[in-house]
PDB file of C-alpha atoms in Angstrom:
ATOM      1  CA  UNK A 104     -74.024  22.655 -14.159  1.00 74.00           C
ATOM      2  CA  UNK A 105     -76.878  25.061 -13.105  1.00 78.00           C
ATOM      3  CA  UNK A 106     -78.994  21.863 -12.464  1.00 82.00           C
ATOM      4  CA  UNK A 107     -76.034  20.888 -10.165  1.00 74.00           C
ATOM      5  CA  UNK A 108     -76.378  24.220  -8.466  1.00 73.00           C
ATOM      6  CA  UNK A 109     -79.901  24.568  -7.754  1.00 77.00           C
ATOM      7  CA  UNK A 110     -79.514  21.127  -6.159  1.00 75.00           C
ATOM      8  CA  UNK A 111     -77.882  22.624  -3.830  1.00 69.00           C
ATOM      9  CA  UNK A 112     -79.083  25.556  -3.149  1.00 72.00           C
ATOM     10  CA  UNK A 113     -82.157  23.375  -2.208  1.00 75.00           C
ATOM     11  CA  UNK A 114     -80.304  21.100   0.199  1.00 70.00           C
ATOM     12  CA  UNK A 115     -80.668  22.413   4.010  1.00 71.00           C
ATOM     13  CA  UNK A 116     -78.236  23.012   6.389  1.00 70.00           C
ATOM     14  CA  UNK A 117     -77.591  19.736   8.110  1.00 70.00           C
ATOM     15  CA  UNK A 118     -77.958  18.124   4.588  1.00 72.00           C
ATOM     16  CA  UNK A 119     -74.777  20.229   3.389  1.00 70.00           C
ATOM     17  CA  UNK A 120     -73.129  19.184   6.510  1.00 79.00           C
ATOM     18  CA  UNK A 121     -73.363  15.236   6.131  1.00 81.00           C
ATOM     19  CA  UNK A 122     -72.393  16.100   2.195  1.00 80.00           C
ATOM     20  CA  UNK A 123     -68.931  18.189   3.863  1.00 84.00           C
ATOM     21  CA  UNK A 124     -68.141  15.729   6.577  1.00 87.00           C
ATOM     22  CA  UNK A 125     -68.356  12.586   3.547  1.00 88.00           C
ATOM     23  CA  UNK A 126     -65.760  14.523   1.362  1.00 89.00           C
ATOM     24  CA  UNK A 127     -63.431  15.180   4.668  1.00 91.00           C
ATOM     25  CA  UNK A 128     -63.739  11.205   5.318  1.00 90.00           C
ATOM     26  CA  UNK A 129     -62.687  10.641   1.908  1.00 92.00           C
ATOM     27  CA  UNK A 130     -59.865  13.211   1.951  1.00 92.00           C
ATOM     28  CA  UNK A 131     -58.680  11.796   5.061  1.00 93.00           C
ATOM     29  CA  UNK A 132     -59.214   8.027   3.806  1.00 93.00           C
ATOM     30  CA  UNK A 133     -56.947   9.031   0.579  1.00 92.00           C
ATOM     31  CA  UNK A 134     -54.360  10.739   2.467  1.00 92.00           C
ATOM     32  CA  UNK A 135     -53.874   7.563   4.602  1.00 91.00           C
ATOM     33  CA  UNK A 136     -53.975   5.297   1.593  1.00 91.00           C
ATOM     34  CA  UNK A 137     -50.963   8.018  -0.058  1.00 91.00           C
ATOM     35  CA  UNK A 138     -48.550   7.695   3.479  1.00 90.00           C
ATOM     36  CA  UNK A 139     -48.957   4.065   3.741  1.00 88.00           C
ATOM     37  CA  UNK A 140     -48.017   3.748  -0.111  1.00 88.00           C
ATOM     38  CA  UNK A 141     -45.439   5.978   0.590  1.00 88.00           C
ATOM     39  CA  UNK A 142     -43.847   4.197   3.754  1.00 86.00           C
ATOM     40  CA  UNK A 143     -43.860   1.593   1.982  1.00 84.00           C
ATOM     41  CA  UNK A 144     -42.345   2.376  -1.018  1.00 79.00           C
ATOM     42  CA  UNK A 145     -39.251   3.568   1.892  1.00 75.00           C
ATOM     43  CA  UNK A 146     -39.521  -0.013   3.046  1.00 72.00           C
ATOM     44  CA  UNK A 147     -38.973  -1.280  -0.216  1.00 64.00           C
ATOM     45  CA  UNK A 148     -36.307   0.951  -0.575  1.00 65.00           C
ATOM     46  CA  UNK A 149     -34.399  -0.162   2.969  1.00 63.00           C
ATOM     47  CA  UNK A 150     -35.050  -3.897   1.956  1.00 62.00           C
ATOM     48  CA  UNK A 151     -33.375  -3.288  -1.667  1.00 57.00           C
ATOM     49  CA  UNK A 152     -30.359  -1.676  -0.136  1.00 56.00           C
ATOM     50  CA  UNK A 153     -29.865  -4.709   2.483  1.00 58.00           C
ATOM     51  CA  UNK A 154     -30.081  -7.131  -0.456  1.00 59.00           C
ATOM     52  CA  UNK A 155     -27.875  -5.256  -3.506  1.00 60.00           C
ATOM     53  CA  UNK A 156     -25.351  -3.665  -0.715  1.00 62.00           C
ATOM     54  CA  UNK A 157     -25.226  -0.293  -2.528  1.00 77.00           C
ATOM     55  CA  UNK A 158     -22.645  -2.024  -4.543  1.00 85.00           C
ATOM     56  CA  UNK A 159     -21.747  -0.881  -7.865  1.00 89.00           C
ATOM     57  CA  UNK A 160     -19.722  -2.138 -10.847  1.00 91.00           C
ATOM     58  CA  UNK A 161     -16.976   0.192 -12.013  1.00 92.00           C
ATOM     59  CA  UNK A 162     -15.835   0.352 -15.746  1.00 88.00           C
ATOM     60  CA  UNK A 163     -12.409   2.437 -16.320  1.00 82.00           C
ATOM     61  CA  UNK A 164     -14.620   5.834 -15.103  1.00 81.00           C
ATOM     62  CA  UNK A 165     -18.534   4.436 -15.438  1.00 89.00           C
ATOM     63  CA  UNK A 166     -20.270   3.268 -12.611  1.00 90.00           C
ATOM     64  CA  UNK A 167     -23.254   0.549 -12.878  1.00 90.00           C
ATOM     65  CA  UNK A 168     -25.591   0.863  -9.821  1.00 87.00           C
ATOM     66  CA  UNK A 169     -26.866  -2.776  -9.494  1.00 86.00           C
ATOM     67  CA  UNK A 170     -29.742  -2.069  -8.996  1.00 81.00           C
ATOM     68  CA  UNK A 171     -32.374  -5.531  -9.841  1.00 84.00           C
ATOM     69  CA  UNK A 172     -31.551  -8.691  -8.673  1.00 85.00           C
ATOM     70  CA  UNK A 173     -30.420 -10.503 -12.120  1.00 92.00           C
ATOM     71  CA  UNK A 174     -28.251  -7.930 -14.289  1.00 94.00           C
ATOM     72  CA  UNK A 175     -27.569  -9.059 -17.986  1.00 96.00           C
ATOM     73  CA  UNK A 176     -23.771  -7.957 -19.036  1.00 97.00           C
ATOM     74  CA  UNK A 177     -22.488  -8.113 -22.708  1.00 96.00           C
ATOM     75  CA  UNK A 178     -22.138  -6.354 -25.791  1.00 95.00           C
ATOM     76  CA  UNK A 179     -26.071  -6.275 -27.471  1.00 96.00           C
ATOM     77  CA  UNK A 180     -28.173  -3.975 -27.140  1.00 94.00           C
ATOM     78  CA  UNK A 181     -30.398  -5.299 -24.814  1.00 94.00           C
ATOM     79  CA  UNK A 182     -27.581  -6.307 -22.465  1.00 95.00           C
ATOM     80  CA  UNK A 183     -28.389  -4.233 -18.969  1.00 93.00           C
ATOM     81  CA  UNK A 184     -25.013  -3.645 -18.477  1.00 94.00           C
ATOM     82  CA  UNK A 185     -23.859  -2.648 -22.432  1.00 94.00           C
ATOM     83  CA  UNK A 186     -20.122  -3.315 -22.793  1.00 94.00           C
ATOM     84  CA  UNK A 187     -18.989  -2.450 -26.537  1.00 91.00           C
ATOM     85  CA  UNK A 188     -15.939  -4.439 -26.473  1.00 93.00           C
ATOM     86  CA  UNK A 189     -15.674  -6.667 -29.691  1.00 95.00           C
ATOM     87  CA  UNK A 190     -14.021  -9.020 -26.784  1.00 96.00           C
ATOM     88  CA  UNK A 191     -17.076  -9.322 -25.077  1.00 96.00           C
ATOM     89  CA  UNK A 192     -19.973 -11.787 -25.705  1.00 96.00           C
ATOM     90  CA  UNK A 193     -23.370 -10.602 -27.139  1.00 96.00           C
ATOM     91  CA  UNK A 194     -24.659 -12.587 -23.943  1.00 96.00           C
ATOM     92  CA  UNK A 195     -21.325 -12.827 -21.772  1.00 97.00           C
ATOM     93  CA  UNK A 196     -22.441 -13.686 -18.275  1.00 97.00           C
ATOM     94  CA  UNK A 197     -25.172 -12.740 -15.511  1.00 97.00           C
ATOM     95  CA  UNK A 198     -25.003 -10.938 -12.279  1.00 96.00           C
ATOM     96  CA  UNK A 199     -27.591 -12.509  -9.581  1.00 93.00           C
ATOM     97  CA  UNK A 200     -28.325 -11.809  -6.080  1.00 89.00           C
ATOM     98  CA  UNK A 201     -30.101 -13.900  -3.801  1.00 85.00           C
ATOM     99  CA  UNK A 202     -30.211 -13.752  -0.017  1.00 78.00           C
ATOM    100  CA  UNK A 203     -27.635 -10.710  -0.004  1.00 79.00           C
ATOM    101  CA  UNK A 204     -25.322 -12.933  -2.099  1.00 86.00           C
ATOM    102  CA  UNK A 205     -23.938 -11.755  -5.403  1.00 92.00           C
ATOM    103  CA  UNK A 206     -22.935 -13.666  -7.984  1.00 96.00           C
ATOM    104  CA  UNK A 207     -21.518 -14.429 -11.580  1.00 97.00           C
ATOM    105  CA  UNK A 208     -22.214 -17.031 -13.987  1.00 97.00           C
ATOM    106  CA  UNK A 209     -20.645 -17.380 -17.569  1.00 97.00           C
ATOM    107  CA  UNK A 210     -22.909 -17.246 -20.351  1.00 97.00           C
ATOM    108  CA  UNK A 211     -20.917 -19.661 -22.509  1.00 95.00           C
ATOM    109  CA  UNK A 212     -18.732 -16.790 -23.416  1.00 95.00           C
ATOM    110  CA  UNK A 213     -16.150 -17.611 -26.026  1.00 93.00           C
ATOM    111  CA  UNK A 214     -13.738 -15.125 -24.452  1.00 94.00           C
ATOM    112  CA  UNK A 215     -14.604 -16.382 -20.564  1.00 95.00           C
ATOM    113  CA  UNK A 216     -15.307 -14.771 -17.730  1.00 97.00           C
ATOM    114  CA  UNK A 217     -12.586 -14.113 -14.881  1.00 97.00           C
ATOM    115  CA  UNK A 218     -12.677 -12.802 -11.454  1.00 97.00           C
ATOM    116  CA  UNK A 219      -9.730 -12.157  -9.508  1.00 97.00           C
ATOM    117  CA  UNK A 220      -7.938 -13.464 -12.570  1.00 95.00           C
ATOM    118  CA  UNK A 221      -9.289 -17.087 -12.500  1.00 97.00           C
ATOM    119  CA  UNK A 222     -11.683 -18.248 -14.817  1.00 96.00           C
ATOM    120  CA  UNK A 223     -15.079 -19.108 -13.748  1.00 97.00           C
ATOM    121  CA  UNK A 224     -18.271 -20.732 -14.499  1.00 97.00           C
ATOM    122  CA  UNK A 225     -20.419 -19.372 -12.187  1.00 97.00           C
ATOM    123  CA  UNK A 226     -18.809 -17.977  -8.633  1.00 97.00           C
ATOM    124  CA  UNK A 227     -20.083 -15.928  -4.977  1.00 96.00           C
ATOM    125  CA  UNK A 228     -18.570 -11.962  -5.900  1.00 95.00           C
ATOM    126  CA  UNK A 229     -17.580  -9.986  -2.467  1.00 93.00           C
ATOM    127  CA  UNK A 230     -16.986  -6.276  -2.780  1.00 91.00           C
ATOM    128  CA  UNK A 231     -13.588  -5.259  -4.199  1.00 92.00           C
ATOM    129  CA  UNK A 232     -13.432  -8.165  -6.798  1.00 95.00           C
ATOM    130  CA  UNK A 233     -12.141  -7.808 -10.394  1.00 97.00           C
ATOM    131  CA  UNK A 234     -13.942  -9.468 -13.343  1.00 97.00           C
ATOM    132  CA  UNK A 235     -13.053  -9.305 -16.533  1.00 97.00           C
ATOM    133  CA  UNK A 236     -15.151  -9.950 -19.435  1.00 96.00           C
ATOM    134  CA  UNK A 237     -12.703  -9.909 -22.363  1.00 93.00           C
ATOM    135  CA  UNK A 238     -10.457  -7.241 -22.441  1.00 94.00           C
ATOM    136  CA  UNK A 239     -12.862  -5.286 -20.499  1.00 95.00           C
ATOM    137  CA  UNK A 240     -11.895  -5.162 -16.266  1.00 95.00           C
ATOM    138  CA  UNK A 241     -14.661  -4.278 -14.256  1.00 95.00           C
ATOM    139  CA  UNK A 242     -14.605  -3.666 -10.306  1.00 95.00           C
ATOM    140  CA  UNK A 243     -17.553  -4.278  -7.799  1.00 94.00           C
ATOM    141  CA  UNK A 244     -17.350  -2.069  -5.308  1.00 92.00           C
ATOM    142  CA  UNK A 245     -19.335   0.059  -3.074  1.00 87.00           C
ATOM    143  CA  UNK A 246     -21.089   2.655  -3.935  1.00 79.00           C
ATOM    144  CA  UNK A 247     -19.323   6.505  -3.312  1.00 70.00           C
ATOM    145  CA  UNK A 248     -16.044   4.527  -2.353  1.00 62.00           C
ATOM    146  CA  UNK A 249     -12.863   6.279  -4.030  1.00 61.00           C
ATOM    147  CA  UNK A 250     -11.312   5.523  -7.244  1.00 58.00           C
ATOM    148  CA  UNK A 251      -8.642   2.762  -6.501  1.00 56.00           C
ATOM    149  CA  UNK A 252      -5.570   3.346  -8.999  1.00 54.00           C
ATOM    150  CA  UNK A 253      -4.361   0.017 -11.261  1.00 51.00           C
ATOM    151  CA  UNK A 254      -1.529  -0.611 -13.238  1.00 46.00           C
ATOM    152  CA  UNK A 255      -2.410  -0.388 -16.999  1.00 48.00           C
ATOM    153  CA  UNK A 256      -3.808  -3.622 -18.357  1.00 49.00           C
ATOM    154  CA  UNK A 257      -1.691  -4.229 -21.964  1.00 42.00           C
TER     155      UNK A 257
END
């Protein structure tokens, strides 16, 4: 550190001055690199919300932001979308996106997958659909839209 010191208190004026004007170009050169990353980490952001929709899956009073463009759903663990309903598959069916498109393929449940009450292989989801998985009804839906009420499900 002293060596570091009487370095430069050795250095002249104008050699001090090129040493201050390289930091400030590097300042300035890592603040520029910090807003473009964060622009486009916005960007990103704008582009995600075109694709997914801000659409959500509702389940009784949980909500499921989807938020990645292939969503596992199903009772293990490692299921994205967890759904502990002995109904319910281990691997019960996928949620994809691609182009702005949603959609829903069956796993090879043993139970089945239904939206709008028809059963389905693999089918295009709009917002306000009803899929059940099981005995378990989810909704898609937009995100922050109300609540709507259903009749009880027996």
């Amino acid at each position: 550190m002293s060596e570091l010191l009487e370095m430069l208190r050795s250095l002249e004026i104008p050699d001090l001055a090129l040493c201050a004007m390289a930091v400030l170009v590097l300042d300035l050169f890592a603040l520029a690199v910090i807003l473009a990353a964060r622009r486009e980490s916005a960007l990103c952001r704008k582009r995600w919300q075109k694709v997914s929709d801000d659409l959500e899956l509702r389940v009784q009073d949980k909500h499921f932001p989807l938020g990645a463009d292939e969503i596992l759903l199903g009772r293990h663990i490692s299921a994205d979308i967890r759904l502990p309903d002995p109904s319910v598959s281990r691997y019960h069916a996928v949620l994809t996106v691609s182009g702005g498109i949603w959609r829903i393929t069956d796993l090879d449940s043993r139970s089945g997958t239904y939206v709008n009450d028809k059963r389905v292989h693999s089918t295009r989801l709009i917002p306000g659909d009803s899929i059940r998985l099981g005995n378990t009804r989810l909704r898609l839906v937009r995100q922050g839209q109300p609540r709507r009420k259903e009749a009880p499900h027996v």
